[in-house]
Coordinates of C-alpha atoms in Angstrom, one line a residue:
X1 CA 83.9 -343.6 -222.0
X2 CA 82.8 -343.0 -218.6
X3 CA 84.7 -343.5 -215.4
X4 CA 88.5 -345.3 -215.1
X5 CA 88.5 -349.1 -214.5
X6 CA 91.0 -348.4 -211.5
X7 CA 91.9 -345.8 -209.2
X8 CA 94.1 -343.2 -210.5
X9 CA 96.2 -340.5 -209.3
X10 CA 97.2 -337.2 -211.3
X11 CA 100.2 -335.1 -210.2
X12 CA 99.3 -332.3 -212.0
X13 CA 101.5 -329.3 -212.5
X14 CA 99.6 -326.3 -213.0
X15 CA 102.8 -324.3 -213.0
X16 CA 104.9 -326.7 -214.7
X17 CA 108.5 -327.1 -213.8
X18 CA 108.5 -323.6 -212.5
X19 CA 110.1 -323.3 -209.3
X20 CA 111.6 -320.3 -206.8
X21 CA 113.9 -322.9 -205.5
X22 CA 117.0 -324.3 -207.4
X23 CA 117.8 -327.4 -205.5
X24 CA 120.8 -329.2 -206.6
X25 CA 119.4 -332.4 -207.0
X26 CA 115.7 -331.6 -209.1
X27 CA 115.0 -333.4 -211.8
X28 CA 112.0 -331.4 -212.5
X29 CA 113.3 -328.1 -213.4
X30 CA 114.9 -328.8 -216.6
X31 CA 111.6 -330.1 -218.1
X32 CA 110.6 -326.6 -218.7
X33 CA 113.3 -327.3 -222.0
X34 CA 110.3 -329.3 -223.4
X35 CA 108.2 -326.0 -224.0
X36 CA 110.9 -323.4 -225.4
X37 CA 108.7 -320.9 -227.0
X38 CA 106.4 -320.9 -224.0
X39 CA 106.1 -317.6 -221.9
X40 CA 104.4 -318.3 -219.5
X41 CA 103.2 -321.3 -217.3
X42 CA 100.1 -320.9 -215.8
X43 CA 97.4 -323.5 -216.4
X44 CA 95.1 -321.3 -218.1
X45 CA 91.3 -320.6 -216.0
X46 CA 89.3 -322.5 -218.9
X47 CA 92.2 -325.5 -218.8
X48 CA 92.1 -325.7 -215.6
X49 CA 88.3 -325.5 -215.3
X50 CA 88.6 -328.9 -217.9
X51 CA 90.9 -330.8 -216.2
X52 CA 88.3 -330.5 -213.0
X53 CA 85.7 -331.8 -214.5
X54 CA 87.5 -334.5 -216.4
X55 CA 89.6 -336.1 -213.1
X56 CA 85.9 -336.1 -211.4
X57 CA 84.5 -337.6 -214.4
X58 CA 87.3 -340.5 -214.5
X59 CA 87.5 -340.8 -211.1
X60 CA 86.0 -344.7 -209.9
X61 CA 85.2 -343.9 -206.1
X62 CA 84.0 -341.9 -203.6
X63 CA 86.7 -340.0 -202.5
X64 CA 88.0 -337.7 -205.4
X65 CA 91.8 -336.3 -204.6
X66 CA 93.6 -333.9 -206.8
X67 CA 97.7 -333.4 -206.1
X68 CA 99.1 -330.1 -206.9
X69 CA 102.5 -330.8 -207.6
X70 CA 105.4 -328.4 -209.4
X71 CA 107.8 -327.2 -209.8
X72 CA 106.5 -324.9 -206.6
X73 CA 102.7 -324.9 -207.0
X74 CA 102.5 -321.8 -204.4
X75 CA 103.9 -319.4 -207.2
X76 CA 100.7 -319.1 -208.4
X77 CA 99.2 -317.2 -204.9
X78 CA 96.2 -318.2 -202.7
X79 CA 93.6 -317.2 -205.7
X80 CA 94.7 -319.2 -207.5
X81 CA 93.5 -322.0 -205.0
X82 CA 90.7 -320.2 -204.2
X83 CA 89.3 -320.7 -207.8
X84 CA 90.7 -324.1 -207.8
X85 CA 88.4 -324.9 -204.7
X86 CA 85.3 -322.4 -206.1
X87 CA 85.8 -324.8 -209.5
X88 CA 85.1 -328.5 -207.7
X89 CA 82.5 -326.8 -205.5
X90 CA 80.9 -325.9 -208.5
X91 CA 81.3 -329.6 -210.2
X92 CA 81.4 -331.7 -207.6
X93 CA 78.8 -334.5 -207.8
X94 CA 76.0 -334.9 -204.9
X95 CA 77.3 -337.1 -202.5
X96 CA 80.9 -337.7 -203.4
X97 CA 83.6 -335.5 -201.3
X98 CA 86.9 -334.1 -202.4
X99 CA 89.9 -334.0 -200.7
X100 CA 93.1 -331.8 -202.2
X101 CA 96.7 -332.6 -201.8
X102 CA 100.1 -329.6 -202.3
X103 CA 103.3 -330.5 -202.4
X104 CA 105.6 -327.6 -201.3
X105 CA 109.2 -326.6 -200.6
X106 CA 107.4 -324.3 -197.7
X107 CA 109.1 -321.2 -198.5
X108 CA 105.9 -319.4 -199.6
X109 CA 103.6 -320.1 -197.1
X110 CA 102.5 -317.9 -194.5
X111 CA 99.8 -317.6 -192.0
X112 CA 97.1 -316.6 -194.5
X113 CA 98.2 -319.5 -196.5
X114 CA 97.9 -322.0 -193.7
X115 CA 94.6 -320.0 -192.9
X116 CA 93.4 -320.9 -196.3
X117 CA 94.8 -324.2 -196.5
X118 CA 93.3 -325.5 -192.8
X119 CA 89.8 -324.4 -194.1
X120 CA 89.5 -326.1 -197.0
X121 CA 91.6 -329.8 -195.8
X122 CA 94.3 -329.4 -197.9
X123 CA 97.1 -332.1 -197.3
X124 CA 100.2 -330.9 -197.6
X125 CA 103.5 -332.8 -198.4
X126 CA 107.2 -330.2 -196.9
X127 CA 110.6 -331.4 -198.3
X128 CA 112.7 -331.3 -195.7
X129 CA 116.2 -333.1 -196.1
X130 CA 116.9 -333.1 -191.9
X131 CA 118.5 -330.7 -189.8
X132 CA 120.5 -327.4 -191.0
X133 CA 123.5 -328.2 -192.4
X134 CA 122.1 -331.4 -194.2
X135 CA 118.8 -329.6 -195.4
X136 CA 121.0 -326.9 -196.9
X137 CA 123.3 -328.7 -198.6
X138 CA 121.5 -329.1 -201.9
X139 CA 117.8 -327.0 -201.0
X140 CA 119.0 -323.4 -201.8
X141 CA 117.7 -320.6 -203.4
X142 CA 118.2 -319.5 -207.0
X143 CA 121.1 -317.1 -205.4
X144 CA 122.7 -319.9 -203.6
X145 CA 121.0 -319.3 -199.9
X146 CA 120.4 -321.4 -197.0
X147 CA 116.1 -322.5 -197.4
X148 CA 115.8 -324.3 -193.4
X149 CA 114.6 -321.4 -191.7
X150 CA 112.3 -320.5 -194.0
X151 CA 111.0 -324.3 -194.2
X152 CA 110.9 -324.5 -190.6
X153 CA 108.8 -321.7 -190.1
X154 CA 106.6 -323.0 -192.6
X155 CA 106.0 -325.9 -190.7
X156 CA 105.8 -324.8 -187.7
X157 CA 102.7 -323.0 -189.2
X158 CA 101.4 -325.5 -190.5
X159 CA 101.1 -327.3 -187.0
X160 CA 100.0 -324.2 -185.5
X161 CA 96.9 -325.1 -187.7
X162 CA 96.7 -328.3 -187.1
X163 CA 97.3 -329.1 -191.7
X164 CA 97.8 -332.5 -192.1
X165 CA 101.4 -332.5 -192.9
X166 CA 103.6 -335.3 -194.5
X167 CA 107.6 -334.4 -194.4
X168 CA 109.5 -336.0 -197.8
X169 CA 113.2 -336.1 -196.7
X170 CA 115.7 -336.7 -200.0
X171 CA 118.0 -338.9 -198.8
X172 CA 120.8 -338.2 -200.8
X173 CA 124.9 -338.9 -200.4
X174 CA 125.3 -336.8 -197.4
X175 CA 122.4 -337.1 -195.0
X176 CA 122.5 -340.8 -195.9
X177 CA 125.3 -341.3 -193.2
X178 CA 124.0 -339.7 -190.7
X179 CA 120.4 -341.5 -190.3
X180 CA 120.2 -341.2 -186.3
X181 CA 120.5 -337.8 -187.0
X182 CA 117.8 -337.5 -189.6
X183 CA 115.4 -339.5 -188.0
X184 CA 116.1 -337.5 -183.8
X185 CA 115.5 -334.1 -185.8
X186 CA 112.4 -335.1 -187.2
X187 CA 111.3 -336.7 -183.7
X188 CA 112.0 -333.5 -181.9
X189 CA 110.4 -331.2 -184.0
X190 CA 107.4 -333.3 -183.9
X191 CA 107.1 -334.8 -187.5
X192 CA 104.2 -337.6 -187.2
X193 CA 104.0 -338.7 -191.0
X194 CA 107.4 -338.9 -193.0
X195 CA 108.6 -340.8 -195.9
X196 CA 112.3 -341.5 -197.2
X197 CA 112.8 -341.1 -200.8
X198 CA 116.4 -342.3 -202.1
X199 CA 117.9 -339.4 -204.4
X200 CA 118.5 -341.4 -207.9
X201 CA 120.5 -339.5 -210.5
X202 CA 121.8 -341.1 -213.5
X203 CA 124.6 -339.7 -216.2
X204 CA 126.5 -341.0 -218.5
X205 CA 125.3 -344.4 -219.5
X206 CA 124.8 -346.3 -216.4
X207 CA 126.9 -343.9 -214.0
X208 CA 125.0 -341.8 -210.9
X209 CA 125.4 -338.3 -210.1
X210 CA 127.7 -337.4 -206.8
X211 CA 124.6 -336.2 -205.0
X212 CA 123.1 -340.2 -205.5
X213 CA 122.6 -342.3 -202.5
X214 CA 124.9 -345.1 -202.2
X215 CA 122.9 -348.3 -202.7
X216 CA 123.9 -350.2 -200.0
X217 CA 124.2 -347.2 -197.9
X218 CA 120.2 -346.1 -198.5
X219 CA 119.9 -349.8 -197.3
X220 CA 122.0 -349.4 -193.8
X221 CA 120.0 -345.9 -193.8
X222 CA 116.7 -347.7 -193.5
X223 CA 117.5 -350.5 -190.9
X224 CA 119.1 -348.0 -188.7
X225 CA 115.8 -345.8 -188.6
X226 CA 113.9 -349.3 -188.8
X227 CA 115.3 -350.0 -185.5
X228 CA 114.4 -347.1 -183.8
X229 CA 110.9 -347.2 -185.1
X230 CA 110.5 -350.4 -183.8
X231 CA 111.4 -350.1 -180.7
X232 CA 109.8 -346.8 -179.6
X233 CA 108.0 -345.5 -182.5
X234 CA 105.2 -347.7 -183.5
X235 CA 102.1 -345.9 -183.3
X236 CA 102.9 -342.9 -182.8
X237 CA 104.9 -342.0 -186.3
X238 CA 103.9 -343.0 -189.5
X239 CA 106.8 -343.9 -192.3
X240 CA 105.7 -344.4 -195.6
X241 CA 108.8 -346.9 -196.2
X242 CA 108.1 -349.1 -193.0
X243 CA 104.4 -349.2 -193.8
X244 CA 104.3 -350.2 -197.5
X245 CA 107.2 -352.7 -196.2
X246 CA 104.7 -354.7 -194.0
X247 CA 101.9 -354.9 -196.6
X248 CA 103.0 -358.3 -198.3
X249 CA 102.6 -360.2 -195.1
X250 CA 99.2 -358.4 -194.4
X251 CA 98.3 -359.8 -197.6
X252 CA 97.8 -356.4 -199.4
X253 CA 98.8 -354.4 -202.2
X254 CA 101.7 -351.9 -202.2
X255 CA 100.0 -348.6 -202.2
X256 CA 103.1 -347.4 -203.6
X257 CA 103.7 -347.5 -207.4
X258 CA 107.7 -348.0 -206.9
X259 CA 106.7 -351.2 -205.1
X260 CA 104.0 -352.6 -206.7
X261 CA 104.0 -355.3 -209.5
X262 CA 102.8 -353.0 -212.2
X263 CA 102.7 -349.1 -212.7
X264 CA 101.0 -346.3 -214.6
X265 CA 98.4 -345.4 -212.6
X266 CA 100.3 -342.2 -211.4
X267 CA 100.2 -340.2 -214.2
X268 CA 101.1 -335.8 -214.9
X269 CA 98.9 -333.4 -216.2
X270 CA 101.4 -330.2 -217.5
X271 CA 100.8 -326.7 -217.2
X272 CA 99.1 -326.7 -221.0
X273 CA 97.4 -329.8 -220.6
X274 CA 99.9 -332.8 -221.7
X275 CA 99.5 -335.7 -220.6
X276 CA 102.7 -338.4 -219.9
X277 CA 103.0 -342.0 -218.4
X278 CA 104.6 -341.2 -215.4
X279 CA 106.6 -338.2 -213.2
X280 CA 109.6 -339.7 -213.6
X281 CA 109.1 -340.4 -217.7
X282 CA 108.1 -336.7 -218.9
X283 CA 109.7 -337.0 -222.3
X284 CA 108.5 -336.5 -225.7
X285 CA 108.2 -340.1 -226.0
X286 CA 105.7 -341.0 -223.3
X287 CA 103.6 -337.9 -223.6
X288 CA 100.2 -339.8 -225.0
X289 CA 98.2 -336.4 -225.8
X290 CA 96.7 -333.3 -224.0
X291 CA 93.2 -333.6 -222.3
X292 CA 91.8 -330.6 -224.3
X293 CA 92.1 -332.8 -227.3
X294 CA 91.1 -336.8 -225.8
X295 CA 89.9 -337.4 -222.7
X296 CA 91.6 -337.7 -219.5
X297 CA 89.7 -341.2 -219.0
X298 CA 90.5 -342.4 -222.5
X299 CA 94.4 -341.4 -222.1
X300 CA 94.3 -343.1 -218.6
X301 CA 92.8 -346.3 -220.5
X302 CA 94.5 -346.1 -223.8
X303 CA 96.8 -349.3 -224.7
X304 CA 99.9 -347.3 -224.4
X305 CA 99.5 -346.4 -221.1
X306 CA 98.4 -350.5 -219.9
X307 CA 101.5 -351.2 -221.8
X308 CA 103.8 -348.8 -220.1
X309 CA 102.5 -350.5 -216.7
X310 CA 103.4 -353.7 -217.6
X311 CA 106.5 -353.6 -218.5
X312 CA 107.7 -352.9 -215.0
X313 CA 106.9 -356.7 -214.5
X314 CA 107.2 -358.0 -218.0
X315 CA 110.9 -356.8 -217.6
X316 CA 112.1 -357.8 -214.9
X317 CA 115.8 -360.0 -215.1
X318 CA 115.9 -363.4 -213.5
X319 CA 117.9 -362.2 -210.6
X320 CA 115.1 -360.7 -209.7
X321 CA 112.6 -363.2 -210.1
X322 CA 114.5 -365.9 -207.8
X323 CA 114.8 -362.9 -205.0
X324 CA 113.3 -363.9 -202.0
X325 CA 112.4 -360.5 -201.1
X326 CA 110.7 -359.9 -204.7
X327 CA 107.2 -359.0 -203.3
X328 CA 108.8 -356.4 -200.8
X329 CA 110.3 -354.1 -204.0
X330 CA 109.1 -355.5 -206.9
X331 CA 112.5 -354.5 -208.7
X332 CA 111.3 -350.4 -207.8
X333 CA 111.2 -347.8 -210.1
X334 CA 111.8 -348.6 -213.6
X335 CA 113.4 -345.4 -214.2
X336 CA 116.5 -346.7 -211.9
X337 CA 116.5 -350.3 -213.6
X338 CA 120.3 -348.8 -215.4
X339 CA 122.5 -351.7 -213.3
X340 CA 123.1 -355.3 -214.5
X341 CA 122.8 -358.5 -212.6
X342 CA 125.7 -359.9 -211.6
X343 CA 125.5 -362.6 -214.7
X344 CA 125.5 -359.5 -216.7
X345 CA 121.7 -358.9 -217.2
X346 CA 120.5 -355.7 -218.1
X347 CA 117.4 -354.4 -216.3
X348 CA 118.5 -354.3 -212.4
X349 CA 117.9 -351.8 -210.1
X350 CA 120.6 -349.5 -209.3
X351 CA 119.0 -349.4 -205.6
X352 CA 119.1 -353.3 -205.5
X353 CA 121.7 -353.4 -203.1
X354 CA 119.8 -351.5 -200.5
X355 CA 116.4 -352.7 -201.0
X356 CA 118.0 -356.3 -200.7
X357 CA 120.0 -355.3 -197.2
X358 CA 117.0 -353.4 -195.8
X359 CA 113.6 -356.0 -196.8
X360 CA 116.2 -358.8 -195.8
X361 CA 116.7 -357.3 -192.3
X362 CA 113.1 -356.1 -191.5
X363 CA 111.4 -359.2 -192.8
X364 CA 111.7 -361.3 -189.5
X365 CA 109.8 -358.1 -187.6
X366 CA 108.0 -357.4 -190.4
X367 CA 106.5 -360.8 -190.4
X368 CA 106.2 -360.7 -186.8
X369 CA 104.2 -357.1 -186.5
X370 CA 101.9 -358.5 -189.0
X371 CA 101.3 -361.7 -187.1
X372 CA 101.0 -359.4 -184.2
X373 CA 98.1 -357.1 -185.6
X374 CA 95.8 -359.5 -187.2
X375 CA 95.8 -361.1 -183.8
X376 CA 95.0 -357.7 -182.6
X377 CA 97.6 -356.5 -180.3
X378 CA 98.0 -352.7 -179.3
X379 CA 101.0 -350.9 -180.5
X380 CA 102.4 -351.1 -177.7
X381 CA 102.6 -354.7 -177.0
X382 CA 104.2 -354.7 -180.6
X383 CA 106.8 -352.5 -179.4
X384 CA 107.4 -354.8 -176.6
X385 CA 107.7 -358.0 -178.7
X386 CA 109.1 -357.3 -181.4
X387 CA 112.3 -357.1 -179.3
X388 CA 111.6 -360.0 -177.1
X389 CA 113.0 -362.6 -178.8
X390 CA 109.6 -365.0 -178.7
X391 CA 107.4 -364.1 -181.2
X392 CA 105.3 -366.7 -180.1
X393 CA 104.9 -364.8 -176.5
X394 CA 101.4 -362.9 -177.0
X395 CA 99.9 -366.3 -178.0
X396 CA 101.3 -368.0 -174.7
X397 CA 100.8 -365.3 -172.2
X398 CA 97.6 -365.9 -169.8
X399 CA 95.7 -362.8 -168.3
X400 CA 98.2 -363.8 -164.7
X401 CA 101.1 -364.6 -166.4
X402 CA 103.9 -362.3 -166.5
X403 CA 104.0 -360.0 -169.1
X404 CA 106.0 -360.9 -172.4
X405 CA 107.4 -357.1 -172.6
X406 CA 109.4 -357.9 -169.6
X407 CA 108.2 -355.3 -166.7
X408 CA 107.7 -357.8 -164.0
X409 CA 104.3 -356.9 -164.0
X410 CA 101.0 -359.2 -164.2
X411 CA 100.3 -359.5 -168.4
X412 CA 96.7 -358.1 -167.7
X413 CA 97.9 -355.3 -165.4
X414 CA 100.6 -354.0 -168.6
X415 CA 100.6 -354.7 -172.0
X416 CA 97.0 -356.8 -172.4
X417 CA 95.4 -353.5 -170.8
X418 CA 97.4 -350.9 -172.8
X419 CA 95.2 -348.9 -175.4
X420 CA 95.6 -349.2 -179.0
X421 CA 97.3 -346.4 -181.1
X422 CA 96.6 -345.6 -184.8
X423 CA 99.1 -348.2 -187.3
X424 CA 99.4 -347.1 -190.2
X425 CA 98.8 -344.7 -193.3
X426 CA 98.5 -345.4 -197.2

């Protein structure tokens, strides 16, 4: 078997679960308990060597992107990247280009880490959960210390050299209810690409930890920053949730598996070489082999791994499949499908409330911004419309007509002449 039928991404952990951090929230850390008798969890050279050439193997296009995920990759020290870059120089087929991806908590890096990852293109994903006193709330050290100023010098470093970086903010039961706070720290210190990612954490049966979002609450969250966006932020800062939202009524897929129809195509590679469905689903039972024994191509293929996508959409209740808003979430994660319906169906989505409040709001902009771009008006006319109240004004307005956005000045002398800004990021 050659290359995958689809595109594929691996978060592999060459480190495992094994972290410097001891954030209240992780779900990862605790799936070092799936390798008692191991010592240590470095991906061994030859291993890693293997897994290289495999994922370039396997991999269907051009562009060939590795993730480095943890734990905290950045344990294992620079040379350990540096062999990790010296490894796909050595493999990489003429022609094609590689592009590597690190997900950090920022604690490690320095300057001759953001020296070494400028160089080579490394995209790099922070986690930071807003300003101080939210950040520190659950992203502490093993010995219970505060993390932000180390994470803010980290990223300040990284924009000193000018590393590609995406901020992840947890939006958990605290920060939650204070989103015009969240969303003014990240503006201020400059953050152009950020996503939200609802903190999830279920216990006993169908309950939620304390540290879970409120549903409805992640919902008001979103509209609240939604607005904002909208009215002075298109264009000039990317959010992951606001630009998968728009994708149904460009006529595109979700890039995101949490909102697409079906799953499995972002899959984990462990420190030793096992391979499982999904990052949320490393358990014994969804652990399909190791590459060192079948092929990372063949486990990305296998029937097991086709069936574990589908079920996401062969599962889904009935309350979800009247929702009008169906194609915005999909019903999300299956790890979070723990709720009922409310004719007692099992198999909702604990976040259903939210994703219902939010896609519900947004869709009228939404379905105006795409209308808006295929027609191909500027960011900033968007901006302008979007809060106009006539979403039929671009189509109206004539070169000497007054302009839609309301400035009293001539439509070709504002808006029609404004220059377009990048929209957009998968």
């Amino acid at each position: 078997m050659g290359q995958a039928s689809r595109e594929f991404q691996v978060m592999v952990k060459p480190v495992g679960a094994v972290c410097n951090l001891d954030c209240g929230y992780c779900y990862y850390l605790r799936k070092k308990d799936l390798y008692p008798k191991t010592e240590s969890f470095r991906m061994a050279d030859d291993l890693l060597e293997e897994y290289i050439v495999q994922h370039i193997e396997a991999c269907p296009i051009e562009l060939i992107f590795f993730a480095w995920h943890g734990g905290e990759p950045t344990i294992l020290g620079i040379d350990y990247f540096r062999r990790i870059v010296e490894l796909q120089t050595k493999h990489r087929p003429p022609g094609r280009k590689i592009l590597n991806g690190i997900q950090t908590n920022g604690t490690l890096l320095d300057e001759e880490w953001c020296r070494f990852l400028a160089r080579h293109g490394f995209q790099v994903g922070i986690s930071i959960d807003g300003p101080k006193e939210l950040h520190d709330r659950y992203r502490i050290t093993k010995r219970g210390e505060s993390t932000h100023k180390q994470v803010m010098r980290a990223y300040r470093l990284l924009r000193k050299y000018r590393i590609e970086c995406d901020v992840l903010c947890v939006v958990h039961h605290v920060n939650v209810r204070q989103p015009a706070a969240v969303y003014s720290f990240f503006k201020e210190i400059g953050v152009k690409f950020m996503q939200f990612l609802p903190l999830v954490m279920r216990q006993d049966g169908n309950g939620t930890s304390a540290e879970t979002v409120p549903a409805d609450d992640y919902g008001k969250f979103l509209c609240t920053v939604f607005d904002e966006w909208t009215r002075h932020d298109i264009g000039r800062i990317v959010i992951q949730n606001f630009d998968e939202a728009i994708r149904p009524f460009l006529g595109v897929e979700h890039a995101l598996c949490v909102l697409r129809e079906t799953c499995g195509d972002v899959v984990v590679v462990e420190h030793n070489g096992d391979f499982y469905s999904c990052d949320h689903f490393v358990e014994p039972e969804h652990r399909l082999g190791n590459i060192r024994e079948t092929r990372l191509v063949e486990l990305l293929e296998s029937p097991e791994q086709r069936a574990f996508g589908r079920r996401k959409q062969d599962e889904l209740p009935r309350f979800c499949l009247e929702c009008e808003v169906l194609s915005s979430c999909n019903g999300g994660c299956p790890k979070d499908r723990f709720s009922r319906t409310p004719d007692g169906e099992e198999g909702l989505n604990y976040l259903c409330a939210g994703y219902k409040r939010f896609f519900t709001y947004s869709r009228p902009f939404l379905q105006r911004m795409a209308r808006l771009k295929k027609s191909g008006a500027s960011e900033a006319q968007m901006r302008h419309l979007l809060w106009s109240g006539d979403a039929k004004a671009t189509r109206r307005a004539g070169r000497n007509d007054p302009c839609p956005c309301g400035s009293g000045r001539k439509y070709k002398r504002c808006c029609l002449g404004k220059p377009s800004f990048r929209m957009g990021k998968s």
